[in-house]
PDB file of C-alpha atoms in Angstrom:
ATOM      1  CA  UNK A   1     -36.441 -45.139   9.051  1.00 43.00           C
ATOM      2  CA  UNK A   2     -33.901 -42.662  11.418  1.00 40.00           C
ATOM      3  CA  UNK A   3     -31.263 -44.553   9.218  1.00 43.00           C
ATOM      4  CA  UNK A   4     -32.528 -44.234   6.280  1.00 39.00           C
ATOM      5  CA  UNK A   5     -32.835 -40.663   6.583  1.00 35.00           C
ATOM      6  CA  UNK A   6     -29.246 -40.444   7.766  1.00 37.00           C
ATOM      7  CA  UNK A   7     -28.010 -42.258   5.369  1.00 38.00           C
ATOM      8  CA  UNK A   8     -30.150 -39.546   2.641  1.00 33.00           C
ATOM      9  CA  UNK A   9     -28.256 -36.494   4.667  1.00 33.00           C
ATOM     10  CA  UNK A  10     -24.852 -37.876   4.499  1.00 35.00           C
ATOM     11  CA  UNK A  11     -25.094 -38.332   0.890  1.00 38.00           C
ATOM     12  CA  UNK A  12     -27.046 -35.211   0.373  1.00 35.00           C
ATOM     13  CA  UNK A  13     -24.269 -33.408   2.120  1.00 35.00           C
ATOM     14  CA  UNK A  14     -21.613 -35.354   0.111  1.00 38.00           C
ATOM     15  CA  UNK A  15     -23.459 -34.065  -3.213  1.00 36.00           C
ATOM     16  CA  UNK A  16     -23.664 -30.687  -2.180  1.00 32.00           C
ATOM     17  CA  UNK A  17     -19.721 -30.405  -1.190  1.00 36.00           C
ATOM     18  CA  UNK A  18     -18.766 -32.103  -4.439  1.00 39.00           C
ATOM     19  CA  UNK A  19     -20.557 -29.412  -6.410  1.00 36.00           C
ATOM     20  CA  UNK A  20     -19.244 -26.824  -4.296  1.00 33.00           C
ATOM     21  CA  UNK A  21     -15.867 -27.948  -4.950  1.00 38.00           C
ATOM     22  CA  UNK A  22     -16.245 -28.196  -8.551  1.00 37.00           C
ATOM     23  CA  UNK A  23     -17.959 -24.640  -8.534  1.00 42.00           C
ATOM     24  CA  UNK A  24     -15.188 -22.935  -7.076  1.00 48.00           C
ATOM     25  CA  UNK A  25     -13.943 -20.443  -9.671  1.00 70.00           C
ATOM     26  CA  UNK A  26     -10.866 -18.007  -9.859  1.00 82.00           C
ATOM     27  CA  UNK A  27     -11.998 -14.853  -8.310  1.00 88.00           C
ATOM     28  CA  UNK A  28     -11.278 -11.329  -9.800  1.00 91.00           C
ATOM     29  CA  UNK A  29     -12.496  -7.774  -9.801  1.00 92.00           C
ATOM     30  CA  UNK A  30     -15.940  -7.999 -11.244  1.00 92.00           C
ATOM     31  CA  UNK A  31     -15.943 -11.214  -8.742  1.00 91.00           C
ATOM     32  CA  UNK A  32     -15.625  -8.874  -6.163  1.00 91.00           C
ATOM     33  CA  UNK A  33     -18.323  -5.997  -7.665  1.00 92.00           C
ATOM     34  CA  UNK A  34     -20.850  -8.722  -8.163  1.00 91.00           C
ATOM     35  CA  UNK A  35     -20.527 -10.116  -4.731  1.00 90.00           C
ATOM     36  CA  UNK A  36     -21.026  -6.872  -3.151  1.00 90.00           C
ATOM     37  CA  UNK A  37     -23.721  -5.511  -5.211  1.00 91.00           C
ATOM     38  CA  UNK A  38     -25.195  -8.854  -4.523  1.00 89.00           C
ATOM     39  CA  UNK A  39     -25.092  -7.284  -0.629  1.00 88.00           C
ATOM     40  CA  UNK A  40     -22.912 -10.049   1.041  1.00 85.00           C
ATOM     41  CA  UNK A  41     -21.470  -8.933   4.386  1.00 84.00           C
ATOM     42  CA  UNK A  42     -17.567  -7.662   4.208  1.00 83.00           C
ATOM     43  CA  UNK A  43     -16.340 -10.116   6.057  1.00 79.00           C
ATOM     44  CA  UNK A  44     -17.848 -12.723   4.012  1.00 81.00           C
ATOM     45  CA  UNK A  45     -16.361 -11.648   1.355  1.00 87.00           C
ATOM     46  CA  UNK A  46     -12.684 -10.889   2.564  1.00 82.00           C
ATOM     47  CA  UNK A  47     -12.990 -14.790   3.700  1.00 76.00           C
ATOM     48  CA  UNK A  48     -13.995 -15.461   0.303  1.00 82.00           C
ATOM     49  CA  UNK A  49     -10.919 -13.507  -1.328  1.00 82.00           C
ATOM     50  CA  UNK A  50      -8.568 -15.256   1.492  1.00 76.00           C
ATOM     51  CA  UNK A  51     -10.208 -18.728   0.420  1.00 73.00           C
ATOM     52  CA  UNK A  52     -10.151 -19.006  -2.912  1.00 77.00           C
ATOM     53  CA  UNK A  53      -7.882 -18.402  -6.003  1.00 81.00           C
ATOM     54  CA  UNK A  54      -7.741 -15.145  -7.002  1.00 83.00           C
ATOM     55  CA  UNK A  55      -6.004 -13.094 -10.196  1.00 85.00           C
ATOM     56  CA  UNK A  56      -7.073  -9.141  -9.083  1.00 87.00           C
ATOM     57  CA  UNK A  57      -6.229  -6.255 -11.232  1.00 88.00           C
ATOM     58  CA  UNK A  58      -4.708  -3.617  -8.360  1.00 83.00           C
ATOM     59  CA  UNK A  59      -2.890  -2.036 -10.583  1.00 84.00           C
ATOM     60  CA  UNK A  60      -3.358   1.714 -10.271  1.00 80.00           C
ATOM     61  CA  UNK A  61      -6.080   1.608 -12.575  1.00 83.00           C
ATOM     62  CA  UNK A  62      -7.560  -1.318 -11.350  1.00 84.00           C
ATOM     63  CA  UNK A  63      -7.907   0.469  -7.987  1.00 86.00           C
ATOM     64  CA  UNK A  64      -9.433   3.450  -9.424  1.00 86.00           C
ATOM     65  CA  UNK A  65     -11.826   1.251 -10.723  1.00 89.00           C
ATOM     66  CA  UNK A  66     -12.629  -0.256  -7.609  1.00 90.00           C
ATOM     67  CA  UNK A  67     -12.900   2.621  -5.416  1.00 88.00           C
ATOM     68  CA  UNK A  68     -15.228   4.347  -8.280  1.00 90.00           C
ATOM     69  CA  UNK A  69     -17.207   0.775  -7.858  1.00 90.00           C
ATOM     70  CA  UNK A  70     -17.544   1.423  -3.942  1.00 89.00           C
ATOM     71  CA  UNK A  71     -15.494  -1.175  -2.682  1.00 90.00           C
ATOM     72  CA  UNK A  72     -14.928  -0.589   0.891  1.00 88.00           C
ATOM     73  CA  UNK A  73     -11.250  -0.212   1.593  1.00 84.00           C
ATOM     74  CA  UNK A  74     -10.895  -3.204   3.822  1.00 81.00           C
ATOM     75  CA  UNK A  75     -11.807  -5.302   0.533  1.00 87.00           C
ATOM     76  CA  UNK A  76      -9.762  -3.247  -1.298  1.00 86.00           C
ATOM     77  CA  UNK A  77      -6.862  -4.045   0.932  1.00 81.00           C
ATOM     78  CA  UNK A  78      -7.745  -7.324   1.465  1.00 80.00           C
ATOM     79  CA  UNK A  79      -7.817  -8.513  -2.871  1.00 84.00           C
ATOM     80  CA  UNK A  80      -3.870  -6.470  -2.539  1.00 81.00           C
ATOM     81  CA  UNK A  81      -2.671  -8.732   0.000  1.00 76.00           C
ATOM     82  CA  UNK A  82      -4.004 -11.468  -1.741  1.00 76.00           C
ATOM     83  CA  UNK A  83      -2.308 -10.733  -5.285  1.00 75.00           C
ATOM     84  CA  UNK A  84       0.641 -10.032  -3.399  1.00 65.00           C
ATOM     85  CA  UNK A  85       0.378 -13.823  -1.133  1.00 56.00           C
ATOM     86  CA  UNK A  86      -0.404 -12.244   2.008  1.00 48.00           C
ATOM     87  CA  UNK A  87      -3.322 -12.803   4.361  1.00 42.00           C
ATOM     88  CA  UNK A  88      -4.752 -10.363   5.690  1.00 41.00           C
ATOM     89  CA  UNK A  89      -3.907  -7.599   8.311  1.00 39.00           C
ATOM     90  CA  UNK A  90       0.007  -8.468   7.335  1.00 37.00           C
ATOM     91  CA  UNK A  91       0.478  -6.177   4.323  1.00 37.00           C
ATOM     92  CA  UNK A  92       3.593  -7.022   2.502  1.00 36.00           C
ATOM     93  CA  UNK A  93       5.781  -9.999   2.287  1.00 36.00           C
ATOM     94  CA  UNK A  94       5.583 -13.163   4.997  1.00 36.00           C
ATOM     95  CA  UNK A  95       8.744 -14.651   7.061  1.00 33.00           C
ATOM     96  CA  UNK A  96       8.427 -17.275   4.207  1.00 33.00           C
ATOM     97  CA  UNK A  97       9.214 -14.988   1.675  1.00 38.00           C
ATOM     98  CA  UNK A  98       6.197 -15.676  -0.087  1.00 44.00           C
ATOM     99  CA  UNK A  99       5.481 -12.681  -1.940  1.00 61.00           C
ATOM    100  CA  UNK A 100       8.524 -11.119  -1.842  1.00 80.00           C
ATOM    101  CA  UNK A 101       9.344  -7.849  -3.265  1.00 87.00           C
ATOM    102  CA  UNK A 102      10.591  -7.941  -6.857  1.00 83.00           C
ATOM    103  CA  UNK A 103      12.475  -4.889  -6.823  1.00 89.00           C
ATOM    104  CA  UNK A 104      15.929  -4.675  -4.645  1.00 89.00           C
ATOM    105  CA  UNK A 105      15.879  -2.008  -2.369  1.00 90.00           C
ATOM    106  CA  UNK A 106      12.720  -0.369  -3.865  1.00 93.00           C
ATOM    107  CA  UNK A 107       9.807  -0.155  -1.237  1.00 94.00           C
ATOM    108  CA  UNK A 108       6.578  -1.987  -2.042  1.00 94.00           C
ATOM    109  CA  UNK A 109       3.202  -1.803  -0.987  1.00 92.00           C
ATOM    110  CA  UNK A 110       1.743  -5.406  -1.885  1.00 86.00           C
ATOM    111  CA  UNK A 111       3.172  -6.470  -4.787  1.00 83.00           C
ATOM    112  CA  UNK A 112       3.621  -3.079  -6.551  1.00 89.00           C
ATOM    113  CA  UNK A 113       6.696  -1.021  -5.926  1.00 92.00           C
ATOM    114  CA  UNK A 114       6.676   2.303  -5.629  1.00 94.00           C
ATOM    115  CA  UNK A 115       6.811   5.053  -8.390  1.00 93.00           C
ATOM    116  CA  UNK A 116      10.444   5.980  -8.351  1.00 91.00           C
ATOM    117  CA  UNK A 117      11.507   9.638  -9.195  1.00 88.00           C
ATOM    118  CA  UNK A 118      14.727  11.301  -9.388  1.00 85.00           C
ATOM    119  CA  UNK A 119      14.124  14.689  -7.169  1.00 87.00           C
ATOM    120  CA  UNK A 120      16.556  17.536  -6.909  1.00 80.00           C
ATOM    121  CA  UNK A 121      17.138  18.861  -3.449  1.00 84.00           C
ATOM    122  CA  UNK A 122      17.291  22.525  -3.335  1.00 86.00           C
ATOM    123  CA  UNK A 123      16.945  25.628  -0.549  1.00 83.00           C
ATOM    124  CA  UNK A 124      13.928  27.913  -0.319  1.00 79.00           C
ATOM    125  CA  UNK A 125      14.818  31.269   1.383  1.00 75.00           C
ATOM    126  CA  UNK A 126      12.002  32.732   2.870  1.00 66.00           C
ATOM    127  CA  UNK A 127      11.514  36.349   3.857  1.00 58.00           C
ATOM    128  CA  UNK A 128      15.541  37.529   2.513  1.00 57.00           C
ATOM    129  CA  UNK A 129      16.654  34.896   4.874  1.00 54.00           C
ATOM    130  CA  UNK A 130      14.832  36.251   8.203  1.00 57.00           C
ATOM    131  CA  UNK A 131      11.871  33.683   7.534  1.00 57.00           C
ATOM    132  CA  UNK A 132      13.614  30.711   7.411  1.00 70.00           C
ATOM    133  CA  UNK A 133      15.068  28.049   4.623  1.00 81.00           C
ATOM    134  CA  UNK A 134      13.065  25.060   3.792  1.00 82.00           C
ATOM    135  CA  UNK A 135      15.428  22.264   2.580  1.00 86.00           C
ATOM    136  CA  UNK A 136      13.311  20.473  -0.165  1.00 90.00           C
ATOM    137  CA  UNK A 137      13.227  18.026  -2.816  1.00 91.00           C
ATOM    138  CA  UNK A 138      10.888  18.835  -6.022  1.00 91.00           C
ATOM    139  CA  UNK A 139       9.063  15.541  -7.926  1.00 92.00           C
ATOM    140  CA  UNK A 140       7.747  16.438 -11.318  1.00 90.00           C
ATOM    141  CA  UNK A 141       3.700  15.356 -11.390  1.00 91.00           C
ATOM    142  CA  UNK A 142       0.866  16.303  -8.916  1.00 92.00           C
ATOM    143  CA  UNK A 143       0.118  12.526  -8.095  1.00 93.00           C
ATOM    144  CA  UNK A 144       2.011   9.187  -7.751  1.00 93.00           C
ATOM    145  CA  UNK A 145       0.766   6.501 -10.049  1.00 90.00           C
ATOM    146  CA  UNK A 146       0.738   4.378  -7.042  1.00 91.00           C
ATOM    147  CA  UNK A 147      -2.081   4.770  -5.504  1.00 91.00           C
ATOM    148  CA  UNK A 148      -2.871   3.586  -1.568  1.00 90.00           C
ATOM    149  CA  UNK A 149      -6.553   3.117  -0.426  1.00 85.00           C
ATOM    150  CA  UNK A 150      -7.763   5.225   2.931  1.00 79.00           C
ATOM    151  CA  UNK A 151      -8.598   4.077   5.926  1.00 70.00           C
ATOM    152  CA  UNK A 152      -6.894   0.708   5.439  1.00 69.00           C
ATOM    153  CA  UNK A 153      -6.747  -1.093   8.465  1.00 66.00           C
ATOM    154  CA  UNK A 154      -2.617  -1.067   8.236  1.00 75.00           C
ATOM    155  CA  UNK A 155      -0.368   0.698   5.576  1.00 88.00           C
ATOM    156  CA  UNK A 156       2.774  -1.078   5.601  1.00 91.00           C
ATOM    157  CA  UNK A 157       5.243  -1.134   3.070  1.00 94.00           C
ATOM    158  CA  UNK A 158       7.936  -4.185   2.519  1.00 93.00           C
ATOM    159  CA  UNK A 159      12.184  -3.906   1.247  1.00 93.00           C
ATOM    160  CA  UNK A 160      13.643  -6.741  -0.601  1.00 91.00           C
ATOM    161  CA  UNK A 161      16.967  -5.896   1.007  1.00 89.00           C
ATOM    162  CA  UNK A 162      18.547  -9.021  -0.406  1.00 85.00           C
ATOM    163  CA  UNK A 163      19.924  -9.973   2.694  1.00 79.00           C
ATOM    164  CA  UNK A 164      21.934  -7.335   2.617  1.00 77.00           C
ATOM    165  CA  UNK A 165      21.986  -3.686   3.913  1.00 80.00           C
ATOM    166  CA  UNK A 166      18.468  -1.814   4.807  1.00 79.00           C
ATOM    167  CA  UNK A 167      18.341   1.428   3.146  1.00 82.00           C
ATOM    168  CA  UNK A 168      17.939   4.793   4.374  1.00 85.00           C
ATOM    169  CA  UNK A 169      14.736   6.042   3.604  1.00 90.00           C
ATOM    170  CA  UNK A 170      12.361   8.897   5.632  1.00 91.00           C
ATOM    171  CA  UNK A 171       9.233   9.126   4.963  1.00 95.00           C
ATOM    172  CA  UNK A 172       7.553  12.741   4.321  1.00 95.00           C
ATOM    173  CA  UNK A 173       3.845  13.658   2.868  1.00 95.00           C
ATOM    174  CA  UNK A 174       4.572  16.236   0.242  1.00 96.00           C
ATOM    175  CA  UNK A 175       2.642  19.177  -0.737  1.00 94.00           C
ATOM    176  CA  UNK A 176       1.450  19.539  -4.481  1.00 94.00           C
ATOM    177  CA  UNK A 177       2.269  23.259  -5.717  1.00 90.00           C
ATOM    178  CA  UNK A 178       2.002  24.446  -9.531  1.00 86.00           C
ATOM    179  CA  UNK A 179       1.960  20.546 -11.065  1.00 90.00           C
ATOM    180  CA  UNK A 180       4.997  19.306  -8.999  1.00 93.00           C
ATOM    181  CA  UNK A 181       4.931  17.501  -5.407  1.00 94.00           C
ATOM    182  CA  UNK A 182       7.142  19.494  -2.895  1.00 93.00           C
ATOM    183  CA  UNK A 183       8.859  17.362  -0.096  1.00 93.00           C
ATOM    184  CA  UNK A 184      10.301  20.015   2.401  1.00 90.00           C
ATOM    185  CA  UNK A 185      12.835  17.650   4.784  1.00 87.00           C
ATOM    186  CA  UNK A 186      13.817  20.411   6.724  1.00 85.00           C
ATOM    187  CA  UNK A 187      13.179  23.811   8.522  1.00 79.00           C
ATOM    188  CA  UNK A 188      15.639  26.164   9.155  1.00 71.00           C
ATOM    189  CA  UNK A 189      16.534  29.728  11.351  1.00 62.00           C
ATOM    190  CA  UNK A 190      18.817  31.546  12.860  1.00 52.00           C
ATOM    191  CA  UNK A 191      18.815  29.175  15.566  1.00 57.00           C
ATOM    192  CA  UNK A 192      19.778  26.616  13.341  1.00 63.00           C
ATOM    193  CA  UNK A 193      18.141  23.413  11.284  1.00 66.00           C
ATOM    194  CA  UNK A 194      14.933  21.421  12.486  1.00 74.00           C
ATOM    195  CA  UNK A 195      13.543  18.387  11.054  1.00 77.00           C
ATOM    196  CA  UNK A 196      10.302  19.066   8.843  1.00 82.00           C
ATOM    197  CA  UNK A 197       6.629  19.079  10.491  1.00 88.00           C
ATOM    198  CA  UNK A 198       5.947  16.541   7.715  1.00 91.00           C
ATOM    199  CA  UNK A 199       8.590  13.766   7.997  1.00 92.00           C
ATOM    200  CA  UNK A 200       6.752  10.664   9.617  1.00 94.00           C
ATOM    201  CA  UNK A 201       8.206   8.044  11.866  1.00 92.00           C
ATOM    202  CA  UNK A 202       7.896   4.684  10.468  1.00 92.00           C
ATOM    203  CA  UNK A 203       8.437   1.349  12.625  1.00 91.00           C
ATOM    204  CA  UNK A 204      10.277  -1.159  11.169  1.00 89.00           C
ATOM    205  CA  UNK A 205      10.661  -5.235  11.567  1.00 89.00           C
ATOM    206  CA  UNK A 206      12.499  -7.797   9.723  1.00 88.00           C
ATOM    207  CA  UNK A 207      10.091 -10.134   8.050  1.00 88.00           C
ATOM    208  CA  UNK A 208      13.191 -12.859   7.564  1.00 86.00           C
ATOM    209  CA  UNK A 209      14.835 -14.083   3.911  1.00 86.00           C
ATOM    210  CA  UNK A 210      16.012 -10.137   3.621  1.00 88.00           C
ATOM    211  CA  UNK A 211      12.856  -8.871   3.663  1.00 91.00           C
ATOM    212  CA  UNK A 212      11.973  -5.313   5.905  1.00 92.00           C
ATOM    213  CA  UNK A 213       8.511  -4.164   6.579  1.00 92.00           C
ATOM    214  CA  UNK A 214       8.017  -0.201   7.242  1.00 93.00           C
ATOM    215  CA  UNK A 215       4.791   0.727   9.142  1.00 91.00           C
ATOM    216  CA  UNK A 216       3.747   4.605   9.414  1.00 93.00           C
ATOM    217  CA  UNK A 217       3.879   5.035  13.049  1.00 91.00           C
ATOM    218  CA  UNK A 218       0.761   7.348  12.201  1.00 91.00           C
ATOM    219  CA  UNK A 219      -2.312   7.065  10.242  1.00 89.00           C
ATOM    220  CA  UNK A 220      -2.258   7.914   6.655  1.00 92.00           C
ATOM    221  CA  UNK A 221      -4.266  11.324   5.859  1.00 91.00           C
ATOM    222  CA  UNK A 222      -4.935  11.771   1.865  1.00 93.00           C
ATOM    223  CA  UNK A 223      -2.531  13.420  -0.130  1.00 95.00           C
ATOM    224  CA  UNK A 224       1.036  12.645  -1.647  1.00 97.00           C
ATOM    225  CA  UNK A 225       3.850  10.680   0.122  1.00 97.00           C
ATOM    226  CA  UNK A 226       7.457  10.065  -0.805  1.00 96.00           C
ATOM    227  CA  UNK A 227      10.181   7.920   0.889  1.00 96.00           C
ATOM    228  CA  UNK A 228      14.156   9.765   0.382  1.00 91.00           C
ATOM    229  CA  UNK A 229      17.321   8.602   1.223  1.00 83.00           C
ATOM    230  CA  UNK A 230      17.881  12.416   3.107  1.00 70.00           C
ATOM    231  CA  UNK A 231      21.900  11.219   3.178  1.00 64.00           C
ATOM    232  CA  UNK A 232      22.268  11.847  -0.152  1.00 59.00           C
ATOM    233  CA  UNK A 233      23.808  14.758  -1.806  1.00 61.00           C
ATOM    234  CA  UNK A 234      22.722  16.472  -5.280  1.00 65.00           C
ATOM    235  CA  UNK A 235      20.394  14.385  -6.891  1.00 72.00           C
ATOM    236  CA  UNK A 236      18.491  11.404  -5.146  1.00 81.00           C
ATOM    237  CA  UNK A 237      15.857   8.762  -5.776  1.00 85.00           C
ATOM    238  CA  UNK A 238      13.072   9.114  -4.305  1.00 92.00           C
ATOM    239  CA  UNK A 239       9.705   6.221  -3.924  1.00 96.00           C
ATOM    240  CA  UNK A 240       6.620   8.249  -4.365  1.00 96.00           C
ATOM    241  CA  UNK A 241       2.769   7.145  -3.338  1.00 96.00           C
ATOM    242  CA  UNK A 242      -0.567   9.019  -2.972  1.00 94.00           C
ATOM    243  CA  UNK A 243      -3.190   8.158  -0.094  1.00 93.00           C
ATOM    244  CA  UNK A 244      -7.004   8.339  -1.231  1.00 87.00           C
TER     245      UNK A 244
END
């Protein structure tokens, strides 16, 4: 009887992981939306996204669409690193150089590189001089079409360098004035230049196959962000994102 019954459970269990297997389906937004309005557990369902095959919309839109859904931000990051081949907690591109950034030189967050901009650097005199100049670069727009979820467990964005030279790029959060984004890279007086209050350290590390990851040595507040090579002269391009 005992082996009867064992031998029912074995092939019970067989059944069951057959039919599992042939369930398993391509995951994708509304994949996501039902499962949590369906009340599953986050961490269920991040296993789920890391588990399965996936083909997520996170294009700016598509994130908009999922934060007006209410999906928590750790799902949120959790279908980007996905679509861009990364598990997650390790946003960007692996040592592997799976996922790797498309773009040369042009920072990415997943697989979507950042808006880039040409900005005009220019001096603000404040006060006939006694107040100060700002040293700034202007970016036409109040937002970044690339858009960054809050509260992500880690922001990190990755540099296809090519195996070649890293670029120099500072990070500042810019302030939105009259329809443009304002990205004031230095203070200055009488006593001479100071960096701005709003550049932010950023800790980098070499992923391997020319690949650079940049981590915000700080959390992320909303509002607008823009990477600039300060070394330039005149004109220079500048990688824009927006935190919300």
């Amino acid at each position: 009887m005992k082996k009867t019954i064992y031998a029912l459970t074995v092939a019970a269990s067989m059944m069951l992981a057959s039919s599992v297997q042939a369930q398993t389906e391509t995951l994708t937004n509304k994949t996501v939306t039902d499962l949590i309005k369906a009340g599953l557990e986050k961490s269920v369902i991040i296993t789920t996204i890391n588990n399965a095959p996936a083909r997520f919309d996170v294009s700016a839109n598509g994130l908009i669409a999922l934060k007006n859904a209410k999906v928590p931000n750790e799902i949120i990051t959790a279908m980007v690193e996905k679509s861009s081949g990364v598990s997650t907690g390790t946003s960007g591109a692996s040592s592997s150089g799976k996922g790797k950034p498309s773009i040369l030189n042009h920072p990415h967050f997943g697989n979507q590189p950042l808006e880039k901009v040409t900005a005009q650097i220019s001096t603000k005199i404040r006060g006939l001089g006694y107040g100060g100049t700002d040293v700034q670069y202007q970016l036409d727009g109040e937002a970044a079409k690339v858009r960054v979820p809050a509260g992500s467990p880690e922001v990190s964005f990755t540099i296809n360098t090519g195996n070649g030279t890293v670029p120099s790029l500072t990070l500042y959060k810019a302030e939105v004035k009259k329809g443009s984004r304002i990205a004031i890279t230095a203070k200055g007086r009488l006593t001479g230049m100071k960096a701005s209050k709003n550049m932010i350290s950023c800790n980098s590390s070499d992923l391997g196959n020319g690949v650079i990851k940049l981590s915000p040595a700080v959390k992320l507040e909303k509002g607008e962000y823009v990477f600039i090579n300060v070394s330039l002269t005149g004109a220079a391009d500048t990688y824009a994102f927006g935190v919300e």
